[in-house]
Coordinates of C-alpha atoms and ligand atoms in Angstrom, one line a residue:
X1 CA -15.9 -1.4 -20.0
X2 CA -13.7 -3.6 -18.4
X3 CA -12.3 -6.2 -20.2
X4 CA -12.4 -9.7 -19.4
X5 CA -10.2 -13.0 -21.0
X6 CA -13.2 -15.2 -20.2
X7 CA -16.9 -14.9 -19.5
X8 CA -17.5 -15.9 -15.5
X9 CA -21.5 -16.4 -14.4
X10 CA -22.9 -18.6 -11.9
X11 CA -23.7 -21.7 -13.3
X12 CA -25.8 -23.5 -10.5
X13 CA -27.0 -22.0 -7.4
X14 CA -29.2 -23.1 -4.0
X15 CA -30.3 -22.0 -0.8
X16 CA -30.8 -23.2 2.5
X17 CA -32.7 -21.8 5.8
X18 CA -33.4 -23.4 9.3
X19 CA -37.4 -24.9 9.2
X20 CA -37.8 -22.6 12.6
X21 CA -39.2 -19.5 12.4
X22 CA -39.3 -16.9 14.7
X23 CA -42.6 -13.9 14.4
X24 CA -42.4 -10.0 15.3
X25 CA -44.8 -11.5 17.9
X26 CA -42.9 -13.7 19.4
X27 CA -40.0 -11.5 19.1
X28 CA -43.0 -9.4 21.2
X29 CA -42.8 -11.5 24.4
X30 CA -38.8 -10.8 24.7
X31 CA -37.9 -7.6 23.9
X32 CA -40.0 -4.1 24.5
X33 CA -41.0 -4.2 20.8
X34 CA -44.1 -5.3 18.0
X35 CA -44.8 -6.3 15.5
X36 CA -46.4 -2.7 14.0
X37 CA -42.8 -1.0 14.2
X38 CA -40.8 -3.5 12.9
X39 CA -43.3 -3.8 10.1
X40 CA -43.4 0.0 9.4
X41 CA -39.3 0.5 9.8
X42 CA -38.1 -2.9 8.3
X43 CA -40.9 -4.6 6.9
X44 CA -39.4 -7.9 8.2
X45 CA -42.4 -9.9 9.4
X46 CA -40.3 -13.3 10.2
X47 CA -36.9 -15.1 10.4
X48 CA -35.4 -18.2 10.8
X49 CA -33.5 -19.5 13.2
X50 CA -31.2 -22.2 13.4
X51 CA -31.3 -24.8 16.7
X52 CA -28.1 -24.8 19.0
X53 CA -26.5 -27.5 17.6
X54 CA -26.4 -26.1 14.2
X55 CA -23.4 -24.2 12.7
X56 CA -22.6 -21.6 9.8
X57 CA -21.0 -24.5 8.3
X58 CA -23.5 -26.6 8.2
X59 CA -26.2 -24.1 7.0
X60 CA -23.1 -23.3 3.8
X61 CA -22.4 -27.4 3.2
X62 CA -26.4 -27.7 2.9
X63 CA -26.7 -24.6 0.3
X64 CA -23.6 -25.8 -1.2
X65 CA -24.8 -29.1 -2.1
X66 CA -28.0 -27.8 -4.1
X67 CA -26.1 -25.5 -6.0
X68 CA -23.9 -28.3 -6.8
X69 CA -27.3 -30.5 -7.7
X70 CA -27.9 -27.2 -10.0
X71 CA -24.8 -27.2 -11.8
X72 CA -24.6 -30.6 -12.7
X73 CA -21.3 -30.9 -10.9
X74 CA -19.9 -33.3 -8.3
X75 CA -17.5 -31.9 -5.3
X76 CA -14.4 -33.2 -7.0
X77 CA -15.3 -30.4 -9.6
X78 CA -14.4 -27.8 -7.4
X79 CA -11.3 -26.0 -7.4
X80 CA -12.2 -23.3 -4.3
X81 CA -14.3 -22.6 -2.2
X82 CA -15.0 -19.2 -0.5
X83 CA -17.2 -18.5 2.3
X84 CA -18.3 -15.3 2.7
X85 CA -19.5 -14.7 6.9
X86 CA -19.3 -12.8 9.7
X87 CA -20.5 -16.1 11.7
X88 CA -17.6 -18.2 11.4
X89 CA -17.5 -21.5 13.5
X90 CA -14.8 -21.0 14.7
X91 CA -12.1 -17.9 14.4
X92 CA -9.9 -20.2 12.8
X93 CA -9.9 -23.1 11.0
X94 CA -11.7 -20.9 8.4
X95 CA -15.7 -22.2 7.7
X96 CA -14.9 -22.8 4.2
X97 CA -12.3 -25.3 4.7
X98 CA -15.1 -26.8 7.7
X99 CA -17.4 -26.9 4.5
X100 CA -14.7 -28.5 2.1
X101 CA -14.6 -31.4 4.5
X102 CA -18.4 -31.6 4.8
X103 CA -19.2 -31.3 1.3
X104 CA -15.9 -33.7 0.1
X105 CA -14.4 -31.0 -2.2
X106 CA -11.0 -32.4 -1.4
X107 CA -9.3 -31.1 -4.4
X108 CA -10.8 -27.7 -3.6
X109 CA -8.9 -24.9 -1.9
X110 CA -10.6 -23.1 0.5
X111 CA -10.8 -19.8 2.6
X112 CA -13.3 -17.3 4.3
X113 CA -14.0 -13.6 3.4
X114 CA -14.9 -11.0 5.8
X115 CA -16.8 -8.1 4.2
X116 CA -20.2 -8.1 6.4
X117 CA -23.4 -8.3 4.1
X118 CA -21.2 -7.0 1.3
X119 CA -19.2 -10.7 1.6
X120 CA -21.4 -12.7 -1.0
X121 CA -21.1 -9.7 -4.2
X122 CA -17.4 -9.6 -2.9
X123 CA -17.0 -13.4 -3.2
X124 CA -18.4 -13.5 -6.8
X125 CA -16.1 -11.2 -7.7
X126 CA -13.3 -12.2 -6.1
X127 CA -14.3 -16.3 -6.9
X128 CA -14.5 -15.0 -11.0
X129 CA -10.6 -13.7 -11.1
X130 CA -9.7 -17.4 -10.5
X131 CA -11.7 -18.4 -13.8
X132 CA -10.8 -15.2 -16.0
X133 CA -7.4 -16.2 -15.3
X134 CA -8.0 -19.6 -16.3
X135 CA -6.4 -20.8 -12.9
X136 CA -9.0 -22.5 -12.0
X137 CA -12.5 -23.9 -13.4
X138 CA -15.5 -24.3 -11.2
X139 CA -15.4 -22.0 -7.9
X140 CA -18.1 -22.1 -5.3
X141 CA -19.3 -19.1 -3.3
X142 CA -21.3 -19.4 -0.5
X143 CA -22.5 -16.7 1.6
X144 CA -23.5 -18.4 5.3
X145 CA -24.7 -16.8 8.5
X146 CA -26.1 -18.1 11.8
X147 CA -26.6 -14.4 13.4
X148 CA -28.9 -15.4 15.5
X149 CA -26.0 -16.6 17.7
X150 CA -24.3 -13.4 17.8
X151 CA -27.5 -11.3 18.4
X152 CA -27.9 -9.8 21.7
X153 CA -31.6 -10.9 22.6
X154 CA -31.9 -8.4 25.5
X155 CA -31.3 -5.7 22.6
X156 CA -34.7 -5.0 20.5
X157 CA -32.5 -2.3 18.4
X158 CA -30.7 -5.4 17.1
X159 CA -32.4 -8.4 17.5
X160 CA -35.4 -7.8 15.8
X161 CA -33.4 -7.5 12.5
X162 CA -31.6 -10.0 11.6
X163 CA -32.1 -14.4 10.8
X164 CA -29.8 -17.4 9.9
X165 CA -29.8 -18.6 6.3
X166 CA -27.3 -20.0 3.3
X167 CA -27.1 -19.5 0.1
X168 CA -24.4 -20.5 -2.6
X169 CA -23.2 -20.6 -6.1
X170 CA -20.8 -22.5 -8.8
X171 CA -19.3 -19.9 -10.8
X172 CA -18.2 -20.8 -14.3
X173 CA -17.6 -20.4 -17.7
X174 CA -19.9 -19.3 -19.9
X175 CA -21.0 -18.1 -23.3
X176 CA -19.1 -14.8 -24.3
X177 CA -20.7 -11.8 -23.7
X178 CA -22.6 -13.4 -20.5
X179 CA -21.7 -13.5 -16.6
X180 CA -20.5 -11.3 -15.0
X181 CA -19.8 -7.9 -17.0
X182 CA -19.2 -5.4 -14.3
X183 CA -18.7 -4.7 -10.7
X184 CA -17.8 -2.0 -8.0
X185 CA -16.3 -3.2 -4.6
X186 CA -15.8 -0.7 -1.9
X187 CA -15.0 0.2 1.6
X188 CA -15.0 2.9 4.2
X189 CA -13.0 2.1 7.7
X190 CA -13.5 4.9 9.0
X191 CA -17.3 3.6 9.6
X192 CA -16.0 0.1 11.5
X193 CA -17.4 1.0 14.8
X194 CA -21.0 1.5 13.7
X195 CA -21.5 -2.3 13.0
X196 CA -19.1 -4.4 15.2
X197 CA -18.7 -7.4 17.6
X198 CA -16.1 -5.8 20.2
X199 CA -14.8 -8.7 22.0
X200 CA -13.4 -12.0 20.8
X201 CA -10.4 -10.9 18.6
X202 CA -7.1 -9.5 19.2
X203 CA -8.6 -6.0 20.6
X204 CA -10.3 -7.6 23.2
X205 CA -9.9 -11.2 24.1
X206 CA -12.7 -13.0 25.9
X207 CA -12.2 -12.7 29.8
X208 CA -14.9 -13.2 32.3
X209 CA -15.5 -9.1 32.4
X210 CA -16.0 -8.7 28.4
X211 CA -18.9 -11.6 28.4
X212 CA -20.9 -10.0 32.0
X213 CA -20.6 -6.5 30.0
X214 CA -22.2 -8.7 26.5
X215 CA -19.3 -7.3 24.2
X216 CA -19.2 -10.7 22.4
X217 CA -22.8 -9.6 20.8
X218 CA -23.1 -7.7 18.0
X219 CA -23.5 -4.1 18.4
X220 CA -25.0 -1.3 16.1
X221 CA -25.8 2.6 15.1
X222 CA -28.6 1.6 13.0
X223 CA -29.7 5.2 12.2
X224 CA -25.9 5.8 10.8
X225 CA -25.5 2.4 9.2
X226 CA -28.9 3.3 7.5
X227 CA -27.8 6.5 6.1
X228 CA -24.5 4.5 4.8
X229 CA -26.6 2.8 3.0
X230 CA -28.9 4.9 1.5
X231 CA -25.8 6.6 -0.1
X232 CA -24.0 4.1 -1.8
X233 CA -26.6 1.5 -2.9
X234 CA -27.5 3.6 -6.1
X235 CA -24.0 4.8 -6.4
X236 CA -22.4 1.0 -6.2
X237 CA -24.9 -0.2 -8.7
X238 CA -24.6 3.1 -10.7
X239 CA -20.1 2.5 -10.7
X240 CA -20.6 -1.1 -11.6
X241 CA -23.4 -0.5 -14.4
X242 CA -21.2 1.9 -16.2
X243 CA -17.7 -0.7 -15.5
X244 CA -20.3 -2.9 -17.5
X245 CA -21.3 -0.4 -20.3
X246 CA -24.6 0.1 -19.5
X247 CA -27.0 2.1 -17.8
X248 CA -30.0 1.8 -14.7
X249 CA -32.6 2.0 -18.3
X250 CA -30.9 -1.7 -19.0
X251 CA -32.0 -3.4 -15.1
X252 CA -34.0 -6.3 -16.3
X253 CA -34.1 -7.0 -12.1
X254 CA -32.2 -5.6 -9.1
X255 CA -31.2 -8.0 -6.2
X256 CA -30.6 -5.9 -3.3
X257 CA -29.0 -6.3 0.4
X258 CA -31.9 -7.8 2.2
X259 CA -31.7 -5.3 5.1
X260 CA -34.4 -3.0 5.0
X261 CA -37.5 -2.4 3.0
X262 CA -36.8 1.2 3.3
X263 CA -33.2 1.0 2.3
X264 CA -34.2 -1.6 -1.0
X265 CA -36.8 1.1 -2.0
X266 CA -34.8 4.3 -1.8
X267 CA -31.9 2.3 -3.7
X268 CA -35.0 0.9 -6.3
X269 CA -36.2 5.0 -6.4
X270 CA -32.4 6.2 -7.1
X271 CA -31.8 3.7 -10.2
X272 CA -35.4 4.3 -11.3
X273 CA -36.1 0.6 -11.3
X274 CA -39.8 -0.5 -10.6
X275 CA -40.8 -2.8 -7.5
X276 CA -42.1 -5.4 -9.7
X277 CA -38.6 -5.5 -10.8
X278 CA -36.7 -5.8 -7.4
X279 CA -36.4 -9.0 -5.9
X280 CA -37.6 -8.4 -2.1
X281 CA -38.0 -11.1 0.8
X282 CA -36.6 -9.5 3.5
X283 CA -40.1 -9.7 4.8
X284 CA -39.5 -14.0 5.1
X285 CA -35.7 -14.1 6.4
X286 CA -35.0 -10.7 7.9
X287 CA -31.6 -9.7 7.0
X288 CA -29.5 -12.8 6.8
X289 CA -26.2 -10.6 5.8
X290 CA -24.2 -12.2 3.2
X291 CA -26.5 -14.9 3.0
X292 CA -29.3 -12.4 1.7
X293 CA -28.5 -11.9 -1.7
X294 CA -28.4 -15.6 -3.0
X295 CA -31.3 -16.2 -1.3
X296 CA -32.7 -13.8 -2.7
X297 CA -31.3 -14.7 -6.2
X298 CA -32.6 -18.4 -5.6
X299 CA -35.8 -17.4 -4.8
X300 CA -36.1 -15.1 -8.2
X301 CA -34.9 -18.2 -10.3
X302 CA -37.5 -20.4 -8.9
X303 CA -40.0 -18.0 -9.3
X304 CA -39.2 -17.5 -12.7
X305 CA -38.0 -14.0 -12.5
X306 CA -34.9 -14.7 -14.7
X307 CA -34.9 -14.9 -17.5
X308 CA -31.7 -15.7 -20.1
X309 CA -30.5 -12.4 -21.3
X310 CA -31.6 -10.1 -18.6
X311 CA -29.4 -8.0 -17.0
X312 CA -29.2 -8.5 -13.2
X313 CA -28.2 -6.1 -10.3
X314 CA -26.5 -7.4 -7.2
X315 CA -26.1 -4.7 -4.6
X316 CA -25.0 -4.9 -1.0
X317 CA -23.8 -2.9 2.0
X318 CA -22.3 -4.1 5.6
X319 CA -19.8 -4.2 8.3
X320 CA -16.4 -2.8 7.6
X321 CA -18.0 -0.6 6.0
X322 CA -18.4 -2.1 2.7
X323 CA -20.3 -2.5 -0.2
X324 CA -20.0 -4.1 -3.1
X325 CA -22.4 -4.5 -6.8
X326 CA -22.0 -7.0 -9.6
X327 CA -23.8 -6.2 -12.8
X328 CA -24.5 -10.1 -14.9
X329 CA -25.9 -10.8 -17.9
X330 CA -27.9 -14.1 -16.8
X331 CA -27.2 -17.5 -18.9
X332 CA -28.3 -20.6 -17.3
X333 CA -27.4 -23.3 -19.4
X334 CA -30.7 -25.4 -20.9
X335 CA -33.0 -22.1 -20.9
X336 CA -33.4 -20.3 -24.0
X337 CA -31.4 -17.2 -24.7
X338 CA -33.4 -14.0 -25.1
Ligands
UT7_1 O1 -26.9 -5.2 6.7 C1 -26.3 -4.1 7.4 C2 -26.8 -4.2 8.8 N1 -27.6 -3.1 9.3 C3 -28.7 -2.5 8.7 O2 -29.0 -2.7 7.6 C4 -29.4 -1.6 9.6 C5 -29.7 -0.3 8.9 N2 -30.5 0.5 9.8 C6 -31.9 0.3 9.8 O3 -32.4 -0.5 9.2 C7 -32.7 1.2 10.7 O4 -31.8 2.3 11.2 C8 -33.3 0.5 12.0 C9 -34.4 -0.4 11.5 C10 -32.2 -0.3 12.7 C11 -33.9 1.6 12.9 O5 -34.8 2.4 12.2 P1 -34.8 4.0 12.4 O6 -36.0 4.5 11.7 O7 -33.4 4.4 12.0 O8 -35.0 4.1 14.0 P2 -34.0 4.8 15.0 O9 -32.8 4.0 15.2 O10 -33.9 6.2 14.7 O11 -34.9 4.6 16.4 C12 -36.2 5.2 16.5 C13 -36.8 4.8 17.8 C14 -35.8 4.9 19.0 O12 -36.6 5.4 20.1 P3 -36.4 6.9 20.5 O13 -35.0 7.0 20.9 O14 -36.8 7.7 19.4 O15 -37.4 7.0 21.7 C15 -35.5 3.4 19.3 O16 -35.2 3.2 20.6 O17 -37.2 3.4 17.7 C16 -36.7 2.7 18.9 N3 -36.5 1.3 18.6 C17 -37.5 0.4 18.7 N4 -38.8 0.5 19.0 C18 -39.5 -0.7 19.0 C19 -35.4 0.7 18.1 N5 -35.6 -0.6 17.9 C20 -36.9 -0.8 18.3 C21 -37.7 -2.0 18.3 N6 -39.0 -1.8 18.7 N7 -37.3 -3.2 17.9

């Protein structure tokens, strides 16, 4: 098991998606596509779309300030904030420290991680190590994405897939033997091309030739990305299960990647968990990358779906390639332990 000097879970979450949505049908009218295959290969019926004027940041500051609401704590509680997005603002200043200004968290400390849809399960992680050590007390992790201003709309093997959305948490202390009791974080770089925006960085700097040729879109081998993750769903979730002492027998309820019906029931099959027990709204939001999981996770809690005691999954995949799982036991201070 591995062993911990505190006992990190999320103490207050919330969620946040733009009001407009976008159909398969509409999607219909734009791209050589409808609604009956993306139904049958994604099960994604609808997403949301933010309007032009609204950024990653904003989506993260709105999500941020309900899991605040949640916690019971103000912004001067925070000591850092991490953003996990592959839909920055800007390339630099980093979107967490756009948010810290929103939000007033000035005594917060701020950055962004990059680790695709995997970013959010990354970010708790990463967020807890702060409060095991006792550095700090009260971290927030948001996982933020406005994708549909990266998406190639000319491109129905991309476009179809994917919505804007925000959701984020407080990490904190909490009784011993609860939070956070296990995790597996990986990557595979060989596997970077499969899921990339070319142009923009370093690589390829914008220039009138790189936006004619649409390089600053995101591009993607679905049918490799999808074997990806069929692979290492079960086996992240397996790794961090067993880092946690327990075993898929003890999944009170899975929270997977929101990218794929498909992909959440072959993962759902491999750890022998039952539907009812998987939390599944890719169907709403599409896949909203590292935004899916806490909205996902939001949407459970206020459908009653957690309950104090269970044992909860978080398992992701994405860009890099990545994936990462996070095994909790859930507390949420005010509910009755089980
Ligand atoms: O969060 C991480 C990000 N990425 C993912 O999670 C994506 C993982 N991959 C997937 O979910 C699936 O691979 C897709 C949904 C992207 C594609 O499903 P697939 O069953 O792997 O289909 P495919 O890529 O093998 O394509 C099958 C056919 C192709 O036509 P041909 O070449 O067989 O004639 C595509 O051109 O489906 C065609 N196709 C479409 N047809 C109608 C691709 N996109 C569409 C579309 N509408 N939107």
């Amino acid at each position: 098991m591995q062993e911990k000097n505190k006992s990190v879970g999320i103490i207050g979450i919330g969620s946040y998606v733009p009001d407009k949505i976008i159909t398969n049908k509409d999607l219909e009218k734009i791209v050589e596509t409808s609604d009956e295959w993306i139904v049958d290969r994604t099960g994604i019926k609808e997403r949301r779309v933010v309007e032009p004027n609204i950024t990653t940041s904003d989506l993260a500051a709105y999500a941020a300030e309900k899991a605040l609401c949640d916690a019971g704590v103000t912004a001067d509680d925070i000591d850092l904030i991490i953003v996990a997005t592959a839909t920055p603002d800007m390339l630099f200043p980093s979107t967490a420290c756009l948010v810290q200004d929103k939000i007033k968290a000035s005594k917060a400390a701020a950055f962004d991680l990059s680790a695709g849809c995997s970013g959010f399960a990354y970010g708790l992680v990463v967020g807890s190590q702060f409060i095991q050590t006792g550095l700090y007390k009260k971290v927030l992790v948001i996982g933020a994405e406005t994708l549909s201003k990266i998406l190639d709309w000319t491109d129905r093997n991309t476009c179809v897939l994917f919505g804007d959305g925000a959701g984020a948490v407080v990490l904190g202390e909490v009784p011993a033997g609860y939070g956070i009791l296990g995790v597996d974080l990986g990557a595979d770089g060989s596997g970077g091309e499969l899921l990339k925006i070319p142009a923009g960085g370093s690589r390829q700097p914008a220039t009138v030739e790189s936006v004619t040729a649409r390089q600053h879109f995101l591009q993607m081998s679905g049918s490799d990305v999808f074997k990806f993750a069929i692979k290492v769903m079960g086996e992240a979730a397996i790794k961090a299960l067993d880092n946690a002492g327990l075993s898929n027998e003890d999944i009170d309820c899975l929270i997977p990647h929101q990218a794929n019906n498909r992909i959440i029931q072959s993962a759902a099959k491999r750890l022998k968990v039952p539907m009812e027990k998987v939390v599944v709204n890719v169907d709403k939001y599409g896949n909203t990358s590292a935004a899916s999981i806490p909205l996902a996770m939001d949407e459970a809690i206020k459908n009653d779906k957690l309950q104090n005691g269970d044992i909860v999954v978080l398992v992701g995949f994405g860009a890099g390639l990545t994936w990462a799982s996070c095994v909790m036991k859930w507390y949420k201070e005010g509910k009755s332990i089980v």
